[in-house]
PDB file of C-alpha atoms in Angstrom:
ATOM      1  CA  UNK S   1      -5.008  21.680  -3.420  1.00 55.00           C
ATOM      2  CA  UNK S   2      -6.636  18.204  -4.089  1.00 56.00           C
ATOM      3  CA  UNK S   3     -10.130  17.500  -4.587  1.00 46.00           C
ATOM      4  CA  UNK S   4     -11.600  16.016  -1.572  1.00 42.00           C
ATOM      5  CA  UNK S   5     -14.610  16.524   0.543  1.00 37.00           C
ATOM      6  CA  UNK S   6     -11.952  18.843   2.884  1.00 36.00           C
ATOM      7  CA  UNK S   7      -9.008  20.138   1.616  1.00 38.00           C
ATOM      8  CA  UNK S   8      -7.080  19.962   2.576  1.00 39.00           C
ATOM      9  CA  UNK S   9      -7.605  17.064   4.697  1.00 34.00           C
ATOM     10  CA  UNK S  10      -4.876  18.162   7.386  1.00 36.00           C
ATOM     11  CA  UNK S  11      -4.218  17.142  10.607  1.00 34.00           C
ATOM     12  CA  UNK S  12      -2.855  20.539  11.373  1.00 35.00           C
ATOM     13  CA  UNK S  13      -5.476  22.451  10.628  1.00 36.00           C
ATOM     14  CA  UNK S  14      -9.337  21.906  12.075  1.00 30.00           C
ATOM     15  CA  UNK S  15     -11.781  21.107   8.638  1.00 33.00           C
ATOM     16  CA  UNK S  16     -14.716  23.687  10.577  1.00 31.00           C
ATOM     17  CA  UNK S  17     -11.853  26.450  10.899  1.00 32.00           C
ATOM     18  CA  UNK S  18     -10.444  26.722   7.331  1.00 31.00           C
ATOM     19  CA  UNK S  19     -13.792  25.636   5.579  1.00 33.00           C
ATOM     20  CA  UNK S  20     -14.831  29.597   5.540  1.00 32.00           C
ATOM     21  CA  UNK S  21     -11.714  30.734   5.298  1.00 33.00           C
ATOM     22  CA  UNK S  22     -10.527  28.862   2.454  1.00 36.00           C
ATOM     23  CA  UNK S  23     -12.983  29.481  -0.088  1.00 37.00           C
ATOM     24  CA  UNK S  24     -11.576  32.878  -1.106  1.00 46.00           C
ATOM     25  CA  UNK S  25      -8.202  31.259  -2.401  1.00 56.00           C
ATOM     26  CA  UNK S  26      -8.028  27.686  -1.863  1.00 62.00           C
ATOM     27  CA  UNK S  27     -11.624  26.651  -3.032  1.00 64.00           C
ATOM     28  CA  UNK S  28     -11.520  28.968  -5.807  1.00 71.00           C
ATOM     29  CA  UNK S  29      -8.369  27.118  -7.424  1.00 75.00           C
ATOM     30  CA  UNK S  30     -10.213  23.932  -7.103  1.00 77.00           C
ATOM     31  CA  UNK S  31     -13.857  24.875  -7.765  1.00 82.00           C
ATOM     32  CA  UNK S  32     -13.608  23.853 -11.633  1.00 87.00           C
ATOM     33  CA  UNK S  33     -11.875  20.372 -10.844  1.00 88.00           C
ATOM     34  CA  UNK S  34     -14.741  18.475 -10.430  1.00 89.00           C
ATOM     35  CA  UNK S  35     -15.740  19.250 -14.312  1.00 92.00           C
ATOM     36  CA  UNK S  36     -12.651  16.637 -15.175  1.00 95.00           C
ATOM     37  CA  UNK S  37     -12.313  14.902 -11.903  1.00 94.00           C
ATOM     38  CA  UNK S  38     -14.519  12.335 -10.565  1.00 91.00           C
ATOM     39  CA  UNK S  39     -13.669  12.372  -7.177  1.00 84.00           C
ATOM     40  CA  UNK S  40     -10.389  12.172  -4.518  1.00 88.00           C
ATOM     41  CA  UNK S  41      -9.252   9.398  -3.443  1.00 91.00           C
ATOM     42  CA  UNK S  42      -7.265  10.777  -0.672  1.00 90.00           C
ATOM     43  CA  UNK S  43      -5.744  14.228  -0.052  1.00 89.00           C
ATOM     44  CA  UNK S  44      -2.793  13.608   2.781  1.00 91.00           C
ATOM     45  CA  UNK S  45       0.856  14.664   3.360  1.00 92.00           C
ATOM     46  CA  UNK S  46       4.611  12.978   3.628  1.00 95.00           C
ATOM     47  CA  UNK S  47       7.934  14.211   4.889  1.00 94.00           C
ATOM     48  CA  UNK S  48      10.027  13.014   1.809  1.00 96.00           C
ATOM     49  CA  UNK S  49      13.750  13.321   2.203  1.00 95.00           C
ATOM     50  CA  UNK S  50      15.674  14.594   0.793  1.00 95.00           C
ATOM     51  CA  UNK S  51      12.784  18.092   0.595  1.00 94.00           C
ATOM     52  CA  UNK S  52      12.611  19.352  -1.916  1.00 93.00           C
ATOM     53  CA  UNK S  53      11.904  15.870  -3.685  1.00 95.00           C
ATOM     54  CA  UNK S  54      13.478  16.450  -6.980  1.00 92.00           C
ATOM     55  CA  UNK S  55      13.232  12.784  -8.063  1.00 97.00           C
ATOM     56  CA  UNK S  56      10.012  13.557  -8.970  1.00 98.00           C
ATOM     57  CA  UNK S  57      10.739  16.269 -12.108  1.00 97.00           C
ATOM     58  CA  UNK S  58      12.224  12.882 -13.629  1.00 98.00           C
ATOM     59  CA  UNK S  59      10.702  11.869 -17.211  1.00 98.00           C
ATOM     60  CA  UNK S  60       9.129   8.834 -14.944  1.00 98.00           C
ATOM     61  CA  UNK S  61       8.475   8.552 -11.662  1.00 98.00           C
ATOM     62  CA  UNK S  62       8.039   4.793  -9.690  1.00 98.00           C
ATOM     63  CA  UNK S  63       6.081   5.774  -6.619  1.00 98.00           C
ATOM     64  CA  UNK S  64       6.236   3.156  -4.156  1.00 98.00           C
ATOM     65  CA  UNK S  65       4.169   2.304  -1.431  1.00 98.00           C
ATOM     66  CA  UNK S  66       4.847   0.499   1.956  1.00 98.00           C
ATOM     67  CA  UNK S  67       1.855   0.122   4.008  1.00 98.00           C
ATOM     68  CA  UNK S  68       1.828  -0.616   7.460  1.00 98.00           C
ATOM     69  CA  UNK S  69      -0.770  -1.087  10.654  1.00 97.00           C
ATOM     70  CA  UNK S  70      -1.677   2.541  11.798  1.00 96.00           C
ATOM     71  CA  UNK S  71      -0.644   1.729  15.008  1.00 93.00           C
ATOM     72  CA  UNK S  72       3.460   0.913  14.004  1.00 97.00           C
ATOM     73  CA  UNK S  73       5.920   2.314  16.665  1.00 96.00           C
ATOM     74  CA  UNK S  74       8.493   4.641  16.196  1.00 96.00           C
ATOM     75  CA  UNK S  75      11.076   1.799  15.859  1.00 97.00           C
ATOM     76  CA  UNK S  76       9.164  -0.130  13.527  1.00 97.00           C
ATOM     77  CA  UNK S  77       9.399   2.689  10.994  1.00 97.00           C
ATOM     78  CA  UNK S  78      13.063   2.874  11.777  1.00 97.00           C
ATOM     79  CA  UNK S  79      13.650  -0.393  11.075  1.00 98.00           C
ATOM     80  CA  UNK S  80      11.750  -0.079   7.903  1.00 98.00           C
ATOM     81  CA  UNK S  81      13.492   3.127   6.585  1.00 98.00           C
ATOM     82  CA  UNK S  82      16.697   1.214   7.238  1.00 98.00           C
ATOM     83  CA  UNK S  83      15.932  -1.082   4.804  1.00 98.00           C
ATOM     84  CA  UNK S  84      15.086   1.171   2.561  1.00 98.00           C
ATOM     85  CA  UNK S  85      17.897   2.974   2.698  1.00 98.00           C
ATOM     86  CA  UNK S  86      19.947  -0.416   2.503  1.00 98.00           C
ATOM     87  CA  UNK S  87      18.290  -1.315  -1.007  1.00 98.00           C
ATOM     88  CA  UNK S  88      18.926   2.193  -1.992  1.00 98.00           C
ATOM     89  CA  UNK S  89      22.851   1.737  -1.219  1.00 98.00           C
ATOM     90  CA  UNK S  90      23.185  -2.499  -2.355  1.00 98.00           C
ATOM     91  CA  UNK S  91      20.831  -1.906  -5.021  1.00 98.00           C
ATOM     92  CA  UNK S  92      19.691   1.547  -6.733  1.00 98.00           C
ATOM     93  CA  UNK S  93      22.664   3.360  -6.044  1.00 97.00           C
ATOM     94  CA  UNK S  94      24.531   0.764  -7.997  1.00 95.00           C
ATOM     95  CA  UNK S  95      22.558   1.344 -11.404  1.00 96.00           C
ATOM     96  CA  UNK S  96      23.626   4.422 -13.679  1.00 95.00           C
ATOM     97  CA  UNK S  97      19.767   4.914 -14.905  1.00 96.00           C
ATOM     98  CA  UNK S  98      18.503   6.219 -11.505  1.00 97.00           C
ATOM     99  CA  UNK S  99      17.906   9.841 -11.718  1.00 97.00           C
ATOM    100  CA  UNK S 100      17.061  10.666  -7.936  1.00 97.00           C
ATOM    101  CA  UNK S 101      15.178   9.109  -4.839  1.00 98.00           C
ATOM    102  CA  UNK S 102      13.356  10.894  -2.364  1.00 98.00           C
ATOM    103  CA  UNK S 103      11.575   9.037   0.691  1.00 98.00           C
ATOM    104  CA  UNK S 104      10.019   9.419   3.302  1.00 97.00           C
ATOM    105  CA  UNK S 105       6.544   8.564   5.988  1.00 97.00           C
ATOM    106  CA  UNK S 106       2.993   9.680   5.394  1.00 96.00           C
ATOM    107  CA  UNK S 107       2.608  12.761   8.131  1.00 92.00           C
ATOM    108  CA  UNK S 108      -1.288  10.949   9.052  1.00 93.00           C
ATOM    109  CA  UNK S 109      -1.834   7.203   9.357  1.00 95.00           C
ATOM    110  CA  UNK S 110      -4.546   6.616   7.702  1.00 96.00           C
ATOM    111  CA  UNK S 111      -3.446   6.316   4.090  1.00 97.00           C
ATOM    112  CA  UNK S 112      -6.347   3.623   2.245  1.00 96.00           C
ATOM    113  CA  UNK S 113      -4.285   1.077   0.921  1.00 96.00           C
ATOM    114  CA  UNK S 114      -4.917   0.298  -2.650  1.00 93.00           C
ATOM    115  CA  UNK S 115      -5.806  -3.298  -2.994  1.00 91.00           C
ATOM    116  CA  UNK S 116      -6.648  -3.856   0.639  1.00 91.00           C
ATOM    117  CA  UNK S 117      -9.604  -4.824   2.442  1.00 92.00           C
ATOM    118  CA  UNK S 118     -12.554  -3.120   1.733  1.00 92.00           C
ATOM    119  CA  UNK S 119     -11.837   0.548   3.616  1.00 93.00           C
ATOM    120  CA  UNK S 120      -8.281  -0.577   4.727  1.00 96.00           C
ATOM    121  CA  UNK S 121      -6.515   2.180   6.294  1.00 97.00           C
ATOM    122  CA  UNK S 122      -2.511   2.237   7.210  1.00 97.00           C
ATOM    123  CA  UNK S 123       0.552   4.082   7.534  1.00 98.00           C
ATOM    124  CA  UNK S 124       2.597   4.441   4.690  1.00 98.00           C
ATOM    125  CA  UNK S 125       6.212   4.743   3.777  1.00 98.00           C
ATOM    126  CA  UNK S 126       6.290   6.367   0.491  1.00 98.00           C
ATOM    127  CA  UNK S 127       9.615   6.433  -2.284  1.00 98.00           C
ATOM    128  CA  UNK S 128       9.401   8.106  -5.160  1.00 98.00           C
ATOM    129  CA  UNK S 129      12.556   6.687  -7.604  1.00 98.00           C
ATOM    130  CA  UNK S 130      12.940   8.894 -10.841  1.00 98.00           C
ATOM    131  CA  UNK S 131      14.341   6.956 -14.435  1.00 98.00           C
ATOM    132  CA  UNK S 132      14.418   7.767 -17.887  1.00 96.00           C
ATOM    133  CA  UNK S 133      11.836   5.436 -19.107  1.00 97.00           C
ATOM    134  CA  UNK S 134       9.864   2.444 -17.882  1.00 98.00           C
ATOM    135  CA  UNK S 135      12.494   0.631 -20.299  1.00 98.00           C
ATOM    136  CA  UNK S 136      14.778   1.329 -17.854  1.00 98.00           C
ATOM    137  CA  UNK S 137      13.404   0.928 -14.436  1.00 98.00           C
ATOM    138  CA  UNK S 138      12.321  -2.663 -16.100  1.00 98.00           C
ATOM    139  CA  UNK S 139      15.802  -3.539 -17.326  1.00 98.00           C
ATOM    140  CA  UNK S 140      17.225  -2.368 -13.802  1.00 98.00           C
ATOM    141  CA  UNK S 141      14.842  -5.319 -12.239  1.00 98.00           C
ATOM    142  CA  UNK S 142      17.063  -7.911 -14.304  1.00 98.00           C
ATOM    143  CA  UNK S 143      20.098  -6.940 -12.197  1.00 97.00           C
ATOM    144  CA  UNK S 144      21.657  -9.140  -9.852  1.00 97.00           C
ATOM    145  CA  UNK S 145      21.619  -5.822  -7.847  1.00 97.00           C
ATOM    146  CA  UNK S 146      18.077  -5.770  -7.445  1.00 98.00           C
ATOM    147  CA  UNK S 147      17.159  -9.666  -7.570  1.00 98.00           C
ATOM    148  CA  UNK S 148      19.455 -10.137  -4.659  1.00 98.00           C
ATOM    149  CA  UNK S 149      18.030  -6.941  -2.595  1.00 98.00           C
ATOM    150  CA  UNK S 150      14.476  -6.764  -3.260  1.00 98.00           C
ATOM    151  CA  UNK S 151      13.812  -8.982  -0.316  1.00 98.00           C
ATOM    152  CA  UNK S 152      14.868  -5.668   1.933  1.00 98.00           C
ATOM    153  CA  UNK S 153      11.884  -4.035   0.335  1.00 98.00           C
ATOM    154  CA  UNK S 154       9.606  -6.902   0.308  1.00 97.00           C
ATOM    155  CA  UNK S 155      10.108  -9.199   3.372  1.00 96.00           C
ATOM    156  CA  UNK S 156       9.544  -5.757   5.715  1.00 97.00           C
ATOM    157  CA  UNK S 157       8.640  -6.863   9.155  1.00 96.00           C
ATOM    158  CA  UNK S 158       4.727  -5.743   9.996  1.00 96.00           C
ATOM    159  CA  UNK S 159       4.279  -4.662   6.329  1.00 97.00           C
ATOM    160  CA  UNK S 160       0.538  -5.225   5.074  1.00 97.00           C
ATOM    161  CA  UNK S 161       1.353  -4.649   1.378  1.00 97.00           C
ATOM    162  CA  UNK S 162       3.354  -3.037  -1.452  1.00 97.00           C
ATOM    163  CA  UNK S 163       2.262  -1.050  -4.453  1.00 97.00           C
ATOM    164  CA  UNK S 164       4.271   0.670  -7.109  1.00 97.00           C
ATOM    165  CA  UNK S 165       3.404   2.547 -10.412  1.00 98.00           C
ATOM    166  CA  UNK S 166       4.699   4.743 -12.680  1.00 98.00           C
ATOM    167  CA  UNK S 167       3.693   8.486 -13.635  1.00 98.00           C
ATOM    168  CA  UNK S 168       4.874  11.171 -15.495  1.00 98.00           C
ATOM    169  CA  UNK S 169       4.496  14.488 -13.849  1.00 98.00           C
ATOM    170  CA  UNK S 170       4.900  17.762 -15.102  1.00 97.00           C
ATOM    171  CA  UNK S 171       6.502  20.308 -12.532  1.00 97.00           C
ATOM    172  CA  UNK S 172       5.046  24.125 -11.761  1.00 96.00           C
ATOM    173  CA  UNK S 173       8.199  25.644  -9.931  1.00 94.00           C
ATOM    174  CA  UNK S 174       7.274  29.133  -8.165  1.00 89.00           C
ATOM    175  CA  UNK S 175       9.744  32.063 -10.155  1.00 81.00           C
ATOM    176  CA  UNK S 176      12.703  32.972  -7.541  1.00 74.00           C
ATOM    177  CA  UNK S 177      12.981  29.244  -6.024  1.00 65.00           C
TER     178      UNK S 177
ATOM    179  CA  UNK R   1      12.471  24.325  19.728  1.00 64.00           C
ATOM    180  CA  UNK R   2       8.754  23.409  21.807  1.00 73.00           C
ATOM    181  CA  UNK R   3       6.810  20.268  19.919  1.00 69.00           C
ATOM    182  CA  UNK R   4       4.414  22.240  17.933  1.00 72.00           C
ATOM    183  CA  UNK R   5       7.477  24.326  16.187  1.00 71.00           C
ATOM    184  CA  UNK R   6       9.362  21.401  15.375  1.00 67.00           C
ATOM    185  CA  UNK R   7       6.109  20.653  13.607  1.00 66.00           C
ATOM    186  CA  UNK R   8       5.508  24.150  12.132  1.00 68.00           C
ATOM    187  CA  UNK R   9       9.429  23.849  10.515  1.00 70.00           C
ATOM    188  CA  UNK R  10       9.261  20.861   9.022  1.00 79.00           C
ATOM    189  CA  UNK R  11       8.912  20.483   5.409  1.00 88.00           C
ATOM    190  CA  UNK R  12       6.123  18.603   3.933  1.00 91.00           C
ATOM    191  CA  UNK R  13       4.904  17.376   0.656  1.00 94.00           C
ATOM    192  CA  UNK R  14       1.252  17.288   0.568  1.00 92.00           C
ATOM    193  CA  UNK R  15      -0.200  14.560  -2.116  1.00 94.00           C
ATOM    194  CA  UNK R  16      -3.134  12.711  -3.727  1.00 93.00           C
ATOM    195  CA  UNK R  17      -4.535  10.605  -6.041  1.00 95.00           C
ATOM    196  CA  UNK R  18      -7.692  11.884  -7.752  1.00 95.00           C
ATOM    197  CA  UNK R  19     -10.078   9.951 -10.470  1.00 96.00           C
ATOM    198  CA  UNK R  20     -10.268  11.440 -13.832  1.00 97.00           C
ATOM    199  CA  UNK R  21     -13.292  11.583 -15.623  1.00 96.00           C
ATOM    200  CA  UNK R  22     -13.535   8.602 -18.167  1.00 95.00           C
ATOM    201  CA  UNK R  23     -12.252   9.930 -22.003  1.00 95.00           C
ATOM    202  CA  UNK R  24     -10.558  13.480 -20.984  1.00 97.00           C
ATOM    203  CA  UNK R  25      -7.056  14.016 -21.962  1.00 97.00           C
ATOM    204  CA  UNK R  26      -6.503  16.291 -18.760  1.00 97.00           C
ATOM    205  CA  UNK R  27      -2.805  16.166 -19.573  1.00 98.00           C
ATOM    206  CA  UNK R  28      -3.137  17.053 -23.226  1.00 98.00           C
ATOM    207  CA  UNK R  29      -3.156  20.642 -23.477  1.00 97.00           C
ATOM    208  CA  UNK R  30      -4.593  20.941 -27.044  1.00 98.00           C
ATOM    209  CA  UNK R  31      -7.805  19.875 -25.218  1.00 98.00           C
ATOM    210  CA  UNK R  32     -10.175  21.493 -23.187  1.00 97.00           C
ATOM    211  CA  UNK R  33      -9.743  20.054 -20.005  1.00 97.00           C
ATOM    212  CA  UNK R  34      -6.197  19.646 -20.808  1.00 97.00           C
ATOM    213  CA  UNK R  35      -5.911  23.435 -20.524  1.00 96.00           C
ATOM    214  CA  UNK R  36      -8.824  23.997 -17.548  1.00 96.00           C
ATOM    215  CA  UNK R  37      -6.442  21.277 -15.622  1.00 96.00           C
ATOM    216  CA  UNK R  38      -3.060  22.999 -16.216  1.00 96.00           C
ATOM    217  CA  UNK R  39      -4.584  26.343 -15.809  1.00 94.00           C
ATOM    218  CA  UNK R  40      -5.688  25.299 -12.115  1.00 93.00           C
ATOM    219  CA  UNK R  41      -2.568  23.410 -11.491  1.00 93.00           C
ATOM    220  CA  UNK R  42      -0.263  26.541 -12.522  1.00 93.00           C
ATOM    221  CA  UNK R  43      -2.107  28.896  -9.997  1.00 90.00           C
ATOM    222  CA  UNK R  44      -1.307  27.141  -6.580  1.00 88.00           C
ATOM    223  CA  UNK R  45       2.377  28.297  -6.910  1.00 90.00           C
ATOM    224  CA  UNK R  46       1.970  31.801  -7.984  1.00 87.00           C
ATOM    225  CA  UNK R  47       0.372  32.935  -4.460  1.00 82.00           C
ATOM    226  CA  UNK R  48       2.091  34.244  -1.947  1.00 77.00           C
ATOM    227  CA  UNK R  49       2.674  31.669   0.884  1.00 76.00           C
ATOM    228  CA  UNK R  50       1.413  28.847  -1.174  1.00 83.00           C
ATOM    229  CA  UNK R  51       3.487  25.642  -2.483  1.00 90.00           C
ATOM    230  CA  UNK R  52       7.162  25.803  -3.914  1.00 92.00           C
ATOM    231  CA  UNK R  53       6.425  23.200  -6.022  1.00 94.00           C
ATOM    232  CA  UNK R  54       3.425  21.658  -7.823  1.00 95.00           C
ATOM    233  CA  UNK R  55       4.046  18.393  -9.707  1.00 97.00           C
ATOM    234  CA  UNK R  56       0.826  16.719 -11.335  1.00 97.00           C
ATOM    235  CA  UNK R  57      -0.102  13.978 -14.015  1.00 98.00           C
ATOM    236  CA  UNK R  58      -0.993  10.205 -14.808  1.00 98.00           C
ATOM    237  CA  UNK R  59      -0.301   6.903 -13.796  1.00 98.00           C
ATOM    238  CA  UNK R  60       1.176   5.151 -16.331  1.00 98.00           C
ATOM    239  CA  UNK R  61      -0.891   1.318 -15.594  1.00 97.00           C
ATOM    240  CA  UNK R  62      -4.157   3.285 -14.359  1.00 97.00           C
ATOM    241  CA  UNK R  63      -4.717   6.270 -16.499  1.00 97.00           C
ATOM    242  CA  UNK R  64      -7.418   7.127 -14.935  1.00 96.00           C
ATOM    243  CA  UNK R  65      -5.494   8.283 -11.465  1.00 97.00           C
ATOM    244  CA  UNK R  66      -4.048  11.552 -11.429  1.00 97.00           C
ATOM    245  CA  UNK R  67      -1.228  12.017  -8.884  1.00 97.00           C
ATOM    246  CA  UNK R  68      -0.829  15.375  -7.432  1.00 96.00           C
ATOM    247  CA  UNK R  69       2.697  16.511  -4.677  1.00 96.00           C
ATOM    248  CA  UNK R  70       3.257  20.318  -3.717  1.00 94.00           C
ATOM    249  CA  UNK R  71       6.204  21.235  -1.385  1.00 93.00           C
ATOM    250  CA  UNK R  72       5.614  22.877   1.151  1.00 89.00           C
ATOM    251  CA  UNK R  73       8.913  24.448   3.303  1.00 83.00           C
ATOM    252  CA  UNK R  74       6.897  24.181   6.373  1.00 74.00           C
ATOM    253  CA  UNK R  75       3.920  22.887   7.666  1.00 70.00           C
ATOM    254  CA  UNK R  76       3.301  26.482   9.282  1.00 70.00           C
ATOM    255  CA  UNK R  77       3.607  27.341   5.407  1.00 71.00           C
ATOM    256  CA  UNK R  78       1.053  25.357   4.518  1.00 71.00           C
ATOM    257  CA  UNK R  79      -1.639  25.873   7.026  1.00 72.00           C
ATOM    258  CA  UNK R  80      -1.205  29.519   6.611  1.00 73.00           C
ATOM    259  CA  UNK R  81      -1.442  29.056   2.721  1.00 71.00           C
ATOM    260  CA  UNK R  82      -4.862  26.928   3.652  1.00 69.00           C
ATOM    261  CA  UNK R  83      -6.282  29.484   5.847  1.00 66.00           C
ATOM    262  CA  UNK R  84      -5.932  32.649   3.603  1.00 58.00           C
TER     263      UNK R  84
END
């Protein structure tokens, strides 16, 4: 349902299969989207927890994004979700302003990582953190609460680099969900 | 449960970050491509088999990334949604 050169790019599904058989439904939503779009930057997939990922119907939405070598063992993801999950306990489950998290790995591991080398690729441990405003998230980052955590998100052992932004999404919800 | 259906029952959120083209107010809806974009984005959900969820718009520092999730219940879901 993104634009890129297969979509979906899936490792579930074989591009030469679905490339006919898409184009009655799938193509046809996307056929005007290059007229605004200039091209995809990636089209991939994440298990977020808790599913669905309701954090993200918040007024803003700080995606974060832990990338780490392709190759990372199931342990090493462990260890990293752990710390996750121990800043979301010390740290964002502490401040009133947080309206939901959801997190959660990248399903292929080969996510380009945004200010990286030059065709960087990674695995990624995505959290999506919903807030009011950016006022908030911002005053949030003042807290002892989060000065004396953050280390748990940035000091990750094998981690190549962090990113986080903010969007605002709007949410189509299928009638009868 | 054998490998694959583990697989095929998991839920998944399929996302992506696309470019927009430079000046369009794709999330303004008094615009054209405000309404061409929510007009394709509002379709995914209505078909049978297809996404739960769609969620769309901006980044806030780079305006000119759109940021695109649909849930999925299962990947069998989804590849079945992708096939039709």
């Amino acid at each position: 349902l993104l634009r890129s050169e297969c979509w979906p790019v899936d490792q579930f599904v074989l591009c030469d299969t679905h490339e006919s058989s898409f184009n009655r439904y799938g193509k046809d939503i996307v056929a005007d989207l290059p007229k605004i779009l200039t091209h995809g930057e990636y089209s991939k997939h994440a298990s977020l927890s808790p599913f669905p990922p309701l954090a993200l119907k918040a007024p803003v939405v700080e995606v974060m994004v832990a990338y780490f070598p392709s190759g990372i063992t199931q342990a090493g993801k462990d260890a990293a979700s752990a710390r996750f999950h121990k800043f979301q306990e010390k740290a964002l489950a502490k401040c009133r302003d947080v309206l939901g998290v959801a997190v959660g790995w990248g399903v292929e591991d080969d996510f380009p990582i945004k200010g990286g080398k030059e065709g960087e690729k990674g695995t990624a441990l995505f959290a999506a953190i919903g807030w009011e405003s950016v006022d908030k998230h911002m005053a949030f980052r003042e807290t002892e609460a989060f000065k004396e955590n953050v280390s748990l998100l940035t000091d990750m052992e094998r981690m190549l680099k962090i990113t986080m932004v903010h969007v605002e999404l709007r949410c189509v919800e299928r009638e009868g969900v | 449960l054998t490998p694959q259906a583990r697989i095929d029952n998991m839920t998944v959120t399929e996302l992506g970050v696309m470019g927009v083209k430079p000046g369009l107010k794709v999330m303004d809806t008094s615009t054209e491509e405000g309404k061409l974009l929510k007009s394709i984005y509002d379709k995914p959900t209505a078909f049978p088999g297809g996404p739960s969820r769609a969620y769309y718009g901006l980044e806030m520092e780079d305006p000119s990334r759109l940021w695109a999730f649909f849930d999925f219940k299962s990947v069998e879901e989804h590849r079945t949604f992708a096939e039709k």
